[in-house]
PDB file of C-alpha atoms in Angstrom:
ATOM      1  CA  UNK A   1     -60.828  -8.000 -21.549  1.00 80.00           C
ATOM      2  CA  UNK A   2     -64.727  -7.409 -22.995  1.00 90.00           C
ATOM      3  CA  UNK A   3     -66.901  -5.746 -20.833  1.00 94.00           C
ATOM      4  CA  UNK A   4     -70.660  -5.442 -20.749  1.00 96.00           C
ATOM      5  CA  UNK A   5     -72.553  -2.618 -18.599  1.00 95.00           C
ATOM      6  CA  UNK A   6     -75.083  -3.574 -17.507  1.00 96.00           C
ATOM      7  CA  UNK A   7     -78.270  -1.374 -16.265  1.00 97.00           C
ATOM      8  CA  UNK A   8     -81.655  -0.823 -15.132  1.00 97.00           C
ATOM      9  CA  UNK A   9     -82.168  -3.111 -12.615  1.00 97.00           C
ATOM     10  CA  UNK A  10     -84.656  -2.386  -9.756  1.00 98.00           C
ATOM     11  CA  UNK A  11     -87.628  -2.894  -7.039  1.00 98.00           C
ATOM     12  CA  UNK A  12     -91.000  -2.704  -9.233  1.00 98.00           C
ATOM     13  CA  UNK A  13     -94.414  -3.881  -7.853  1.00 98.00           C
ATOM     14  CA  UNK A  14     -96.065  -6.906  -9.544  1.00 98.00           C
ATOM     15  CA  UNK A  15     -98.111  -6.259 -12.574  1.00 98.00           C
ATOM     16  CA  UNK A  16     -94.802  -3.466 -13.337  1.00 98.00           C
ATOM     17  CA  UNK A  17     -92.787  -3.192 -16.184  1.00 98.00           C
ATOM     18  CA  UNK A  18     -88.683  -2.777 -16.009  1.00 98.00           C
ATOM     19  CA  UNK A  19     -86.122  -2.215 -19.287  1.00 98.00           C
ATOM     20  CA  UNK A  20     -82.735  -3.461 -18.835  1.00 98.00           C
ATOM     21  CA  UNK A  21     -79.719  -2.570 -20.676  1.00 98.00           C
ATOM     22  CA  UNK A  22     -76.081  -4.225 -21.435  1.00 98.00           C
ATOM     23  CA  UNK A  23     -73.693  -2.535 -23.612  1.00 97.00           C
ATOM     24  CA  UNK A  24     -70.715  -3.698 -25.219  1.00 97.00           C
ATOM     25  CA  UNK A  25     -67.972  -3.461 -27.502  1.00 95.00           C
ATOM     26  CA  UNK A  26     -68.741  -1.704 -30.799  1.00 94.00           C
ATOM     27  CA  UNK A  27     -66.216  -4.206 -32.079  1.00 92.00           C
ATOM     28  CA  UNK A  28     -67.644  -7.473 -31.796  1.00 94.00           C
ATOM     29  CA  UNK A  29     -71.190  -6.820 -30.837  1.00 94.00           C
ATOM     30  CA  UNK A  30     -72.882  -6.855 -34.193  1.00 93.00           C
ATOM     31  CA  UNK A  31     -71.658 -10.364 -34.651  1.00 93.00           C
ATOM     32  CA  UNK A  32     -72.373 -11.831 -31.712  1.00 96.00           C
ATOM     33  CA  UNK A  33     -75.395 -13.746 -29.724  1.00 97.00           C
ATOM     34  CA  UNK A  34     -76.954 -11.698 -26.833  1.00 98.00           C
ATOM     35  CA  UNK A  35     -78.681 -12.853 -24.158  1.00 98.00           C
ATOM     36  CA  UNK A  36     -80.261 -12.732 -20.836  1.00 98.00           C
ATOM     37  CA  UNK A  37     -79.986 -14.770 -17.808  1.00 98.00           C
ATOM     38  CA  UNK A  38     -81.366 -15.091 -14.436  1.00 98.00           C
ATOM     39  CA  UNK A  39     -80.705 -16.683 -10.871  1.00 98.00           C
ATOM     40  CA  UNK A  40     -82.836 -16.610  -8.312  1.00 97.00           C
ATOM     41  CA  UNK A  41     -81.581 -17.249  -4.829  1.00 92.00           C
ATOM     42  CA  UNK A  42     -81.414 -20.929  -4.133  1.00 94.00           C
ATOM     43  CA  UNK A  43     -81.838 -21.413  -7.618  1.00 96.00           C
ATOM     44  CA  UNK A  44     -79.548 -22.408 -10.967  1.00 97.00           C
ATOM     45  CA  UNK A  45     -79.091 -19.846 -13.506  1.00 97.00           C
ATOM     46  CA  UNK A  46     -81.294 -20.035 -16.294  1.00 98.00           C
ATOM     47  CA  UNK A  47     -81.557 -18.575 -19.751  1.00 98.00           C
ATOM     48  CA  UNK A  48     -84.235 -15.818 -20.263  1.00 98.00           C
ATOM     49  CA  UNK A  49     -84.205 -14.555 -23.826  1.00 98.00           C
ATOM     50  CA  UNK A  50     -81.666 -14.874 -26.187  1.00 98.00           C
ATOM     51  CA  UNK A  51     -80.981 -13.026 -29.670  1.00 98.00           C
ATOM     52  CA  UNK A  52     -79.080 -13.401 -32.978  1.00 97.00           C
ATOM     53  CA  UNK A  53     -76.941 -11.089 -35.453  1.00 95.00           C
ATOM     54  CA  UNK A  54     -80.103 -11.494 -37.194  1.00 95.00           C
ATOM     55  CA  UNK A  55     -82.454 -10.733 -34.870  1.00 96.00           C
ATOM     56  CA  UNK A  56     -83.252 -14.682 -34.794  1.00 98.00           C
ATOM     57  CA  UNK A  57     -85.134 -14.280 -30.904  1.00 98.00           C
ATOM     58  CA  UNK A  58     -85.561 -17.351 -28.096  1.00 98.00           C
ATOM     59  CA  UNK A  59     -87.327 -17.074 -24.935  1.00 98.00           C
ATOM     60  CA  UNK A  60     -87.966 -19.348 -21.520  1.00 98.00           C
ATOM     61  CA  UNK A  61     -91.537 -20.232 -21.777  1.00 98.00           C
ATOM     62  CA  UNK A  62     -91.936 -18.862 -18.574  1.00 98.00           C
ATOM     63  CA  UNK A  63     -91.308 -15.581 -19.967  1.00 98.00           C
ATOM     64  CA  UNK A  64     -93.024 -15.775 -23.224  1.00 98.00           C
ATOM     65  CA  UNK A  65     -95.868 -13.291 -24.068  1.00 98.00           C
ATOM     66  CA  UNK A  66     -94.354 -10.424 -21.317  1.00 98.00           C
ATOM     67  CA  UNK A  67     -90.688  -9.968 -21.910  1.00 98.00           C
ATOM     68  CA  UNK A  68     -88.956  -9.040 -25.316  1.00 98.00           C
ATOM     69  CA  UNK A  69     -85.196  -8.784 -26.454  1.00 98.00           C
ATOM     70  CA  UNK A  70     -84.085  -6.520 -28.788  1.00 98.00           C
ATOM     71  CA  UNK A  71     -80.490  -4.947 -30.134  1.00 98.00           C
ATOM     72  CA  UNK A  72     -79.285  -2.057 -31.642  1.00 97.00           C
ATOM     73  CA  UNK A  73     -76.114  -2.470 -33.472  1.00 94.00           C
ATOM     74  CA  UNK A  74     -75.945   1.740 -33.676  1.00 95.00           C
ATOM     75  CA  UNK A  75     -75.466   1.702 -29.937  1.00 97.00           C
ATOM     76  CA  UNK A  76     -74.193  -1.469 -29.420  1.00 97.00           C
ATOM     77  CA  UNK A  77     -76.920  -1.979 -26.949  1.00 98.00           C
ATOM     78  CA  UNK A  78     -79.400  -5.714 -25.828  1.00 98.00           C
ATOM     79  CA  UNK A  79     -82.279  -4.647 -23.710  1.00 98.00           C
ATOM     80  CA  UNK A  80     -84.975  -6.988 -22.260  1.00 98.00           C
ATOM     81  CA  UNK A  81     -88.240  -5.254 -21.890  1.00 98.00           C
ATOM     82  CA  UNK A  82     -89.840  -7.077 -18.851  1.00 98.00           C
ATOM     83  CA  UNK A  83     -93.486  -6.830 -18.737  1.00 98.00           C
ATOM     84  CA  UNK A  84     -96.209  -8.092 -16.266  1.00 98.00           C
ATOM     85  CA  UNK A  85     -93.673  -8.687 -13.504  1.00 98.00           C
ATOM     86  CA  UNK A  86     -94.159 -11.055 -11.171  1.00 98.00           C
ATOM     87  CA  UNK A  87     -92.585 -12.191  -7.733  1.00 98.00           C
ATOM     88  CA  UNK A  88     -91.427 -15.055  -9.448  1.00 97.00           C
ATOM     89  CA  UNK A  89     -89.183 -12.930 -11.340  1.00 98.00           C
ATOM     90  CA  UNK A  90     -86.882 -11.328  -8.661  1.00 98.00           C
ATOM     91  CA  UNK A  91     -83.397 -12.721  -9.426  1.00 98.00           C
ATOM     92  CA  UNK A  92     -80.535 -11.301 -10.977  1.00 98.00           C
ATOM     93  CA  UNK A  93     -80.039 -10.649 -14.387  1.00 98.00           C
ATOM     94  CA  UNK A  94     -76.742 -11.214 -15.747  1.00 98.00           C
ATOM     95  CA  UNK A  95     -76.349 -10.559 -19.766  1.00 98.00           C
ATOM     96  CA  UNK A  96     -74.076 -12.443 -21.960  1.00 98.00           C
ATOM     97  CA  UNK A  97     -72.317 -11.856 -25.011  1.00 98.00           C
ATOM     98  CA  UNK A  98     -71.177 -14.921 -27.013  1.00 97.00           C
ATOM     99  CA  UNK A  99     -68.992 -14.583 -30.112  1.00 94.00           C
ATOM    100  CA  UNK A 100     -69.426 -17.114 -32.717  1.00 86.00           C
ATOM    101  CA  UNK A 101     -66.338 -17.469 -34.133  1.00 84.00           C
ATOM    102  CA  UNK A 102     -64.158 -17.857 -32.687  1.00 89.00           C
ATOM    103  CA  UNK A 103     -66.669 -19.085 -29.941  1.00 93.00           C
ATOM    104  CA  UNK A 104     -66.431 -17.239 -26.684  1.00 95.00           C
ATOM    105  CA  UNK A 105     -68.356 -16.142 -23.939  1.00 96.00           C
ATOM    106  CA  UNK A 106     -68.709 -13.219 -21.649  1.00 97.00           C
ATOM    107  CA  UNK A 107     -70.658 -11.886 -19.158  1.00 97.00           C
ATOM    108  CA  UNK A 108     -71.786  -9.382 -17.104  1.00 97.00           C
ATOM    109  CA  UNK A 109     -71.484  -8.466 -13.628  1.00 97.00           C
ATOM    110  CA  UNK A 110     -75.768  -8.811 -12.956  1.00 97.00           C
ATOM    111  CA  UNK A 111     -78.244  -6.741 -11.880  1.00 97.00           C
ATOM    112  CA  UNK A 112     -81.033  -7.378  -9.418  1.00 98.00           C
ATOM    113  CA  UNK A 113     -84.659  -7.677 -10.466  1.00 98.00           C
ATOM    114  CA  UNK A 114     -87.168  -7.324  -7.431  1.00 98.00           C
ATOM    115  CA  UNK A 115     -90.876  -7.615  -8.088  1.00 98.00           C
ATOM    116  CA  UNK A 116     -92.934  -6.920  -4.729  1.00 97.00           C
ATOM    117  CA  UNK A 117     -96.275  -8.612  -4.492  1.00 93.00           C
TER     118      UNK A 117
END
């Protein structure tokens, strides 16, 4: 079973800045699409950033312009620098690793993003 450990997760005031982490395994990570993912209570989940093997990047307009994904094959390490927070942002954040070929997904447990006005 592939794991991803997730981390960084916390209560930041708006206008605040959070990283996150997920890590995964060494073995399929540098091939693989990363991304980022949110649900907000009440809410579906929604893609927030996603990233390619070759550092091909996509982001929720919503998001655009304050948060950035990035990888690190070295550490086999995504991270999602969140910028600019806003209330709008508390959810949690759940990262995803899908494997191109063969295609399959998986996920991470989440972590909760709370932005205080």
């Amino acid at each position: 079973q592939v794991q991803l450990v997730e981390s960084g997760g916390g209560l930041v005031q708006a206008g605040g800045s959070l990283r996150l982490s997920c890590v995964a395994p060494r073995s399929i990570f540098s091939i693989s699409d990363m991304g980022w993912y949110r649900q907000a209570p009440g809410k579906q989940r929604e893609l927030v950033a996603v990233i390619s093997p070759g550092t091909t990047t996509n982001y929720a307009d919503s998001v655009k312009g304050r948060f950035t994904i990035s990888r690190d094959n070295a550490k086999n390490t995504v991270y999602l620098q969140m910028s600019s927070l806003k209330p709008e942002d508390t959810a949690v954040y759940f990262c995803k690793l899908n494997l191109l070929f063969p295609r399959r997904e998986y996920w991470g447990q989440g972590t909760q993003v709370t932005v205080s006005s």
